[in-house]
Amino acid sequence: MEGQIRQSLSGFYDVFSDGTLYRTRARGNFRKKRITPLVGDRVEFESETPKEGYILKILPRHNALTRPPVANVDQGIVVTAVKAPDFSTNLLDRQLIALEISQIAPVIYFTKTDLITPAEIAKFETLAAGYREIGYPVILTAQPFEQTGLAQLRELLKDRVSVIMGQTGAGKSTLLNHIAPDLKLATGEISTALNRGRHTTRKVSLMPVAGGLVADTPGFSSYDTLTLDYRELGQYFPEFAALAPQCRFRGCVHINEPNCAVKAAVDAGTVLQSRYATYLQLVTLLKNQKPVYHKKK
Ligand SMILES: Nc1nc2c(ncn2[C@@H]2O[C@H](COP(=O)(O)OP(=O)(O)OP(=O)(O)O)[C@@H](O)[C@H]2O)c(=O)[nH]1
Ligand SMILES: [Zn+2]
């Protein structure tokens, strides 16, 4: 049979197939090959009863995260407070880059808009327009949890596997409780898991929410070290990557090179200044990072 791992808990994998959950284990040879099935994996399995079965094969993954340990993630909802904690474009951009590197489509959801003035909201609207221009869906409403915003998010969650990420206190649990009020009992679990993922059980699951699946543990933090060459960073800024072919030099890193299309766009105001500032800061960081040495085999 074929199915999708929806939950893992102490060596058991609950595989969803054709409307039924099957409790399975991984065959011994997986451990020998050091392959660990992940929640989100599509698998071939055999099972005579829903209580007992074996995973035979893991089908190719699109991607795999370590935090949370979930495979085949389609999108990351970056829950971002406009205030409390203070908003920072730098932090938002770092989260977007982390998602881009993992090939996960970002969605930006602004929270706590009740804590700022209409004038400040207008500034966020300008910023939101800039991010939409890049191609990222941005959800921003004048008051928190307005139906229009929630409906947009539900539509995006539908038929996709999502992880929720965002700073502590950004409002991740609160948002999920609004999105899935019908899951009262389950959302209690979601918030516990989202609140203190690290301290609770090592259970990982995908919860059915709004016609899609949402990981019950929040996504990696933007402070995870970036392990890439600074020359590759531009690839993870989609608007830079789109302009790069117009730069005069192939392999332009958009810093000191003449006739750089990215710098020209920053000057013209068609690329967000704040994005370029984040880029420069990360380039410096990556250049100063100690190289990771790999032992010769
Ligand atoms: N004023 C206001 N407060 C909010 C809003 N959303 C959440 N909060 C509050 O902000 C605090 C943090 O919200 P949580 O939902 O627990 O945030 P979280 O992102 O899950 O936080 P962690 O579990 O620490 O990662 C709580 O006291 C919420 O009641 C909002 O839109 N407006
Ligand atoms: Zn350039």
Coordinates of C-alpha atoms and ligand atoms in Angstrom, one line a residue:
M1 CA 0.0 0.0 0.0
E2 CA 1.0 3.6 -0.4
G3 CA 0.5 6.3 2.2
Q4 CA 1.9 9.3 4.1
I5 CA 3.4 9.4 7.5
R6 CA 1.3 11.7 9.6
Q7 CA 2.8 11.1 13.0
S8 CA 5.9 9.6 14.6
L9 CA 6.2 8.6 18.2
S10 CA 8.9 6.4 19.8
G11 CA 9.6 4.3 16.8
F12 CA 6.0 4.1 15.5
Y13 CA 4.9 5.8 12.4
D14 CA 1.2 6.4 11.8
V15 CA 0.6 6.1 8.0
F16 CA -2.4 7.6 6.5
S17 CA -3.8 5.8 3.5
D18 CA -7.2 5.9 1.9
G19 CA -8.9 7.4 4.9
T20 CA -7.3 5.1 7.5
L21 CA -4.4 5.5 9.8
Y22 CA -2.1 2.5 10.1
R23 CA 0.4 2.1 13.0
T24 CA 3.6 0.9 11.5
R25 CA 7.3 0.5 12.3
A26 CA 10.3 0.8 10.0
R27 CA 11.8 -2.4 8.8
G28 CA 15.2 -3.3 10.4
N29 CA 17.2 -2.6 7.3
F30 CA 16.3 1.1 7.5
R31 CA 18.3 1.5 10.6
K32 CA 21.2 -0.4 9.1
K33 CA 21.1 2.0 6.2
R34 CA 20.7 4.9 8.6
I35 CA 17.5 6.0 7.0
T36 CA 14.9 7.5 9.4
P37 CA 11.4 7.8 8.1
L38 CA 10.1 11.3 8.6
V39 CA 6.6 12.7 9.1
G40 CA 5.5 13.8 5.7
D41 CA 7.2 11.0 3.9
R42 CA 5.3 9.2 1.3
V43 CA 5.9 5.5 1.9
E44 CA 5.1 2.0 0.6
F45 CA 4.0 -0.2 3.5
E46 CA 2.4 -3.5 4.2
S47 CA -0.2 -4.0 6.9
E48 CA -2.8 -6.6 7.7
T49 CA -4.5 -4.6 10.4
P50 CA -4.5 -0.8 11.1
K51 CA -2.6 -1.7 14.4
E52 CA 0.4 -3.3 12.8
G53 CA 2.4 -2.8 9.7
Y54 CA 5.8 -2.2 8.2
I55 CA 7.2 0.6 6.1
L56 CA 8.9 -1.0 3.1
K57 CA 10.1 2.0 1.2
I58 CA 10.4 5.7 1.5
L59 CA 9.5 7.5 -1.8
P60 CA 11.8 10.3 -3.0
R61 CA 11.6 13.5 -0.9
H62 CA 11.2 17.0 -2.2
N63 CA 12.9 18.3 0.9
A64 CA 13.5 17.4 4.6
L65 CA 13.8 19.7 7.6
T66 CA 15.5 18.8 10.8
R67 CA 13.5 21.3 12.9
P68 CA 10.8 20.1 12.9
P69 CA 11.8 16.7 11.4
V70 CA 9.3 16.8 8.6
A71 CA 9.7 15.9 4.9
N72 CA 8.0 17.3 1.8
V73 CA 7.1 20.6 3.3
D74 CA 5.4 22.9 0.8
Q75 CA 5.3 26.2 2.6
G76 CA 6.4 28.1 5.7
I77 CA 4.1 30.5 7.4
V78 CA 6.3 33.2 8.8
V79 CA 4.3 34.7 11.7
T80 CA 5.6 38.2 12.2
A81 CA 4.5 40.6 14.9
V82 CA 4.4 44.3 13.9
K83 CA 5.2 45.0 17.5
A84 CA 5.9 43.2 20.8
P85 CA 8.4 41.7 19.9
D86 CA 9.6 44.6 17.8
F87 CA 9.5 44.2 14.1
S88 CA 12.8 43.8 12.2
T89 CA 13.1 43.5 8.4
N90 CA 16.4 41.8 9.0
L91 CA 14.9 39.0 11.0
L92 CA 12.0 38.6 8.6
D93 CA 14.5 38.3 5.7
R94 CA 16.6 35.8 7.5
Q95 CA 13.6 33.6 8.0
L96 CA 12.7 34.0 4.3
I97 CA 16.2 33.0 3.3
A98 CA 16.1 29.9 5.5
L99 CA 12.9 28.8 3.8
E100 CA 14.3 29.5 0.3
I101 CA 17.4 27.4 1.1
S102 CA 15.1 24.5 2.0
Q103 CA 13.0 25.1 -1.1
I104 CA 9.9 25.9 1.0
A105 CA 7.6 28.6 -0.3
P106 CA 7.3 31.4 2.3
V107 CA 4.0 33.1 3.3
I108 CA 4.2 36.2 5.5
Y109 CA 1.5 36.7 8.1
F110 CA 1.6 39.9 10.2
T111 CA 0.2 39.8 13.7
K112 CA -0.6 42.3 16.5
T113 CA -1.7 45.0 14.2
D114 CA -4.0 46.3 17.1
L115 CA -0.8 47.5 18.8
I116 CA 0.1 50.1 16.2
T117 CA -1.4 53.3 14.8
P118 CA -3.1 53.6 11.4
A119 CA 0.0 55.6 10.2
E120 CA 2.2 52.8 11.2
I121 CA -0.1 50.3 9.5
A122 CA 0.3 52.3 6.3
K123 CA 4.1 51.8 6.5
F124 CA 3.6 48.1 6.8
E125 CA 1.3 48.2 3.8
T126 CA 4.1 49.7 1.8
L127 CA 6.4 47.1 3.0
A128 CA 3.9 44.3 2.3
A129 CA 3.6 45.6 -1.3
G130 CA 7.3 45.3 -1.6
Y131 CA 7.3 41.7 -0.5
R132 CA 4.3 40.8 -2.7
E133 CA 6.3 42.3 -5.6
I134 CA 9.0 39.7 -4.9
G135 CA 6.2 37.0 -5.1
Y136 CA 5.6 36.3 -1.5
P137 CA 2.0 36.2 -0.3
V138 CA 1.6 38.7 2.5
I139 CA -1.4 38.7 4.9
L140 CA -1.9 42.0 6.7
T141 CA -5.1 43.3 8.1
A142 CA -5.8 46.5 10.1
Q143 CA -7.0 44.5 13.0
P144 CA -5.8 41.0 14.0
F145 CA -7.7 38.0 12.9
E146 CA -10.0 39.7 10.5
Q147 CA -12.0 37.2 8.4
T148 CA -10.4 38.4 5.1
G149 CA -6.9 37.6 6.4
L150 CA -7.9 34.3 7.9
A151 CA -9.7 33.3 4.7
Q152 CA -6.6 34.1 2.7
L153 CA -4.5 31.9 5.1
R154 CA -7.0 29.1 5.0
E155 CA -6.9 29.1 1.2
L156 CA -3.1 28.9 1.3
L157 CA -3.1 26.1 3.8
K158 CA -5.5 24.0 1.7
D159 CA -3.9 20.9 0.1
R160 CA -0.5 21.8 1.3
V161 CA 2.0 20.8 4.0
S162 CA 2.9 23.8 6.1
V163 CA 5.2 24.6 8.9
I164 CA 4.6 27.6 11.1
M165 CA 7.6 29.7 12.1
G166 CA 8.2 32.9 13.9
Q167 CA 9.8 34.5 16.9
T168 CA 8.8 33.6 20.4
G169 CA 5.7 35.6 21.2
A170 CA 4.9 36.4 17.6
G171 CA 1.5 34.9 18.0
K172 CA 1.9 31.5 16.3
S173 CA -0.3 29.5 18.7
T174 CA -2.9 32.3 18.9
L175 CA -3.2 32.3 15.1
L176 CA -3.6 28.6 14.8
N177 CA -6.3 28.7 17.4
H178 CA -8.1 31.1 15.2
I179 CA -7.6 29.1 12.0
A180 CA -8.8 25.9 13.5
P181 CA -11.4 26.7 16.1
D182 CA -13.1 23.4 15.2
L183 CA -10.1 21.5 16.5
K184 CA -10.5 22.7 20.0
L185 CA -9.0 19.7 21.7
A186 CA -6.3 19.3 19.1
T187 CA -5.4 23.0 19.0
G188 CA -4.8 22.7 22.7
E189 CA -2.2 20.2 21.7
I190 CA -0.9 22.3 18.9
S191 CA -0.4 25.3 21.2
T192 CA 1.4 23.1 23.8
A193 CA 3.6 21.7 21.1
L194 CA 4.1 25.1 19.5
N195 CA 4.7 26.7 22.8
R196 CA 7.3 24.4 24.2
G197 CA 8.1 22.0 21.4
R198 CA 11.5 21.2 22.8
H199 CA 10.4 20.3 26.2
T200 CA 7.4 18.1 25.4
T201 CA 7.4 14.6 24.0
R202 CA 9.3 13.8 20.9
K203 CA 6.1 13.3 19.0
V204 CA 5.9 15.0 15.7
S205 CA 2.7 15.1 13.7
L206 CA 0.9 16.8 10.9
M207 CA -2.4 18.1 11.9
P208 CA -5.3 18.4 9.5
V209 CA -6.1 22.2 9.4
A210 CA -8.2 24.0 6.8
G211 CA -8.0 21.2 4.3
G212 CA -4.2 21.0 4.5
L213 CA -1.6 19.7 7.0
V214 CA 0.3 21.8 9.5
A215 CA 3.3 20.5 11.5
D216 CA 2.6 20.7 15.2
T217 CA 6.1 21.9 16.0
P218 CA 7.3 25.3 14.9
G219 CA 9.9 25.7 12.2
F220 CA 13.7 26.3 12.5
S221 CA 14.9 29.6 13.8
S222 CA 16.5 32.1 11.6
Y223 CA 19.5 32.0 13.9
D224 CA 20.5 28.6 12.7
T225 CA 23.9 29.1 11.1
L226 CA 23.9 29.6 7.4
T227 CA 26.3 27.2 5.8
L228 CA 26.8 28.5 2.3
D229 CA 29.3 30.5 0.3
Y230 CA 28.5 34.2 0.3
R231 CA 28.6 34.1 -3.6
E232 CA 25.5 31.8 -3.4
L233 CA 23.5 34.1 -1.1
G234 CA 21.9 36.1 -4.0
Q235 CA 20.1 33.0 -5.3
Y236 CA 18.0 33.0 -2.2
F237 CA 16.8 36.6 -2.8
P238 CA 14.3 35.9 -5.7
E239 CA 14.2 39.5 -6.8
F240 CA 18.0 39.6 -7.0
A241 CA 18.2 36.3 -8.8
A242 CA 15.7 37.6 -11.4
L243 CA 17.9 40.7 -12.0
A244 CA 21.3 39.0 -12.0
P245 CA 21.2 38.1 -15.7
Q246 CA 21.1 41.8 -16.4
C247 CA 24.2 42.5 -14.3
R248 CA 27.3 43.2 -16.5
F249 CA 29.4 40.5 -14.9
R250 CA 28.5 36.9 -14.7
G251 CA 28.7 35.8 -11.1
C252 CA 28.1 39.4 -10.0
V253 CA 27.7 39.5 -6.2
H254 CA 26.0 42.9 -6.4
I255 CA 28.5 44.7 -4.1
N256 CA 31.3 46.6 -5.9
E257 CA 30.8 45.5 -9.5
P258 CA 30.0 48.2 -12.0
N259 CA 26.7 48.0 -14.0
C260 CA 25.0 45.9 -11.4
A261 CA 21.3 45.5 -12.1
V262 CA 20.6 44.8 -8.4
K263 CA 22.3 48.0 -7.1
A264 CA 20.6 50.0 -9.9
A265 CA 17.2 48.6 -8.8
V266 CA 17.9 49.5 -5.2
D267 CA 18.8 53.0 -6.2
A268 CA 15.6 53.2 -8.4
G269 CA 13.6 52.0 -5.4
T270 CA 12.3 48.9 -7.2
V271 CA 14.2 46.6 -4.8
L272 CA 13.6 47.2 -1.1
Q273 CA 16.5 49.0 0.5
S274 CA 16.0 46.9 3.6
R275 CA 16.4 43.7 1.6
Y276 CA 19.7 44.9 0.2
A277 CA 20.9 45.9 3.7
T278 CA 20.1 42.4 5.0
Y279 CA 22.0 41.0 2.0
L280 CA 25.1 43.1 2.7
Q281 CA 25.1 42.2 6.3
L282 CA 24.8 38.5 5.6
V283 CA 27.5 38.6 3.0
T284 CA 29.9 40.1 5.6
L285 CA 28.8 37.5 8.1
L286 CA 29.4 34.7 5.7
K287 CA 32.7 36.0 4.6
N288 CA 33.9 36.1 8.2
Q289 CA 32.5 32.7 9.0
K290 CA 35.2 30.1 9.7
P291 CA 35.2 27.7 6.8
V292 CA 33.9 24.2 7.6
Y293 CA 36.6 21.7 6.9
H294 CA 35.7 18.3 5.7
K295 CA 38.1 15.5 6.4
K296 CA 39.4 13.7 3.3
K297 CA 37.7 10.4 2.9
Ligands
LIG1 N1 -2.4 42.5 21.2 C1 -2.3 41.3 20.6 N2 -1.8 40.3 21.3 C2 -1.6 39.1 20.7 C3 -2.0 38.9 19.3 N3 -1.7 37.6 19.0 C4 -1.2 37.0 20.1 N4 -1.1 37.9 21.1 C5 -0.6 37.7 22.4 O1 0.8 37.5 22.4 C6 1.3 36.6 23.3 C7 2.1 35.5 22.6 O2 1.2 34.8 21.7 P1 1.4 33.2 21.3 O3 0.4 32.9 20.4 O4 1.6 32.4 22.5 O5 2.8 33.4 20.6 P2 3.8 32.2 20.0 O6 4.3 32.7 18.7 O7 3.0 30.9 20.0 O8 4.9 32.2 21.1 P3 5.9 31.0 21.6 O9 5.1 29.9 22.0 O10 6.7 31.7 22.6 O11 6.7 30.7 20.4 C8 0.1 36.0 24.0 O12 -0.1 36.7 25.2 C9 -1.1 36.4 23.0 O13 -2.3 36.5 23.7 C10 -2.6 40.0 18.6 O14 -2.9 39.9 17.5 N5 -2.7 41.2 19.3
ZN2 ZN 24.8 42.5 -9.7

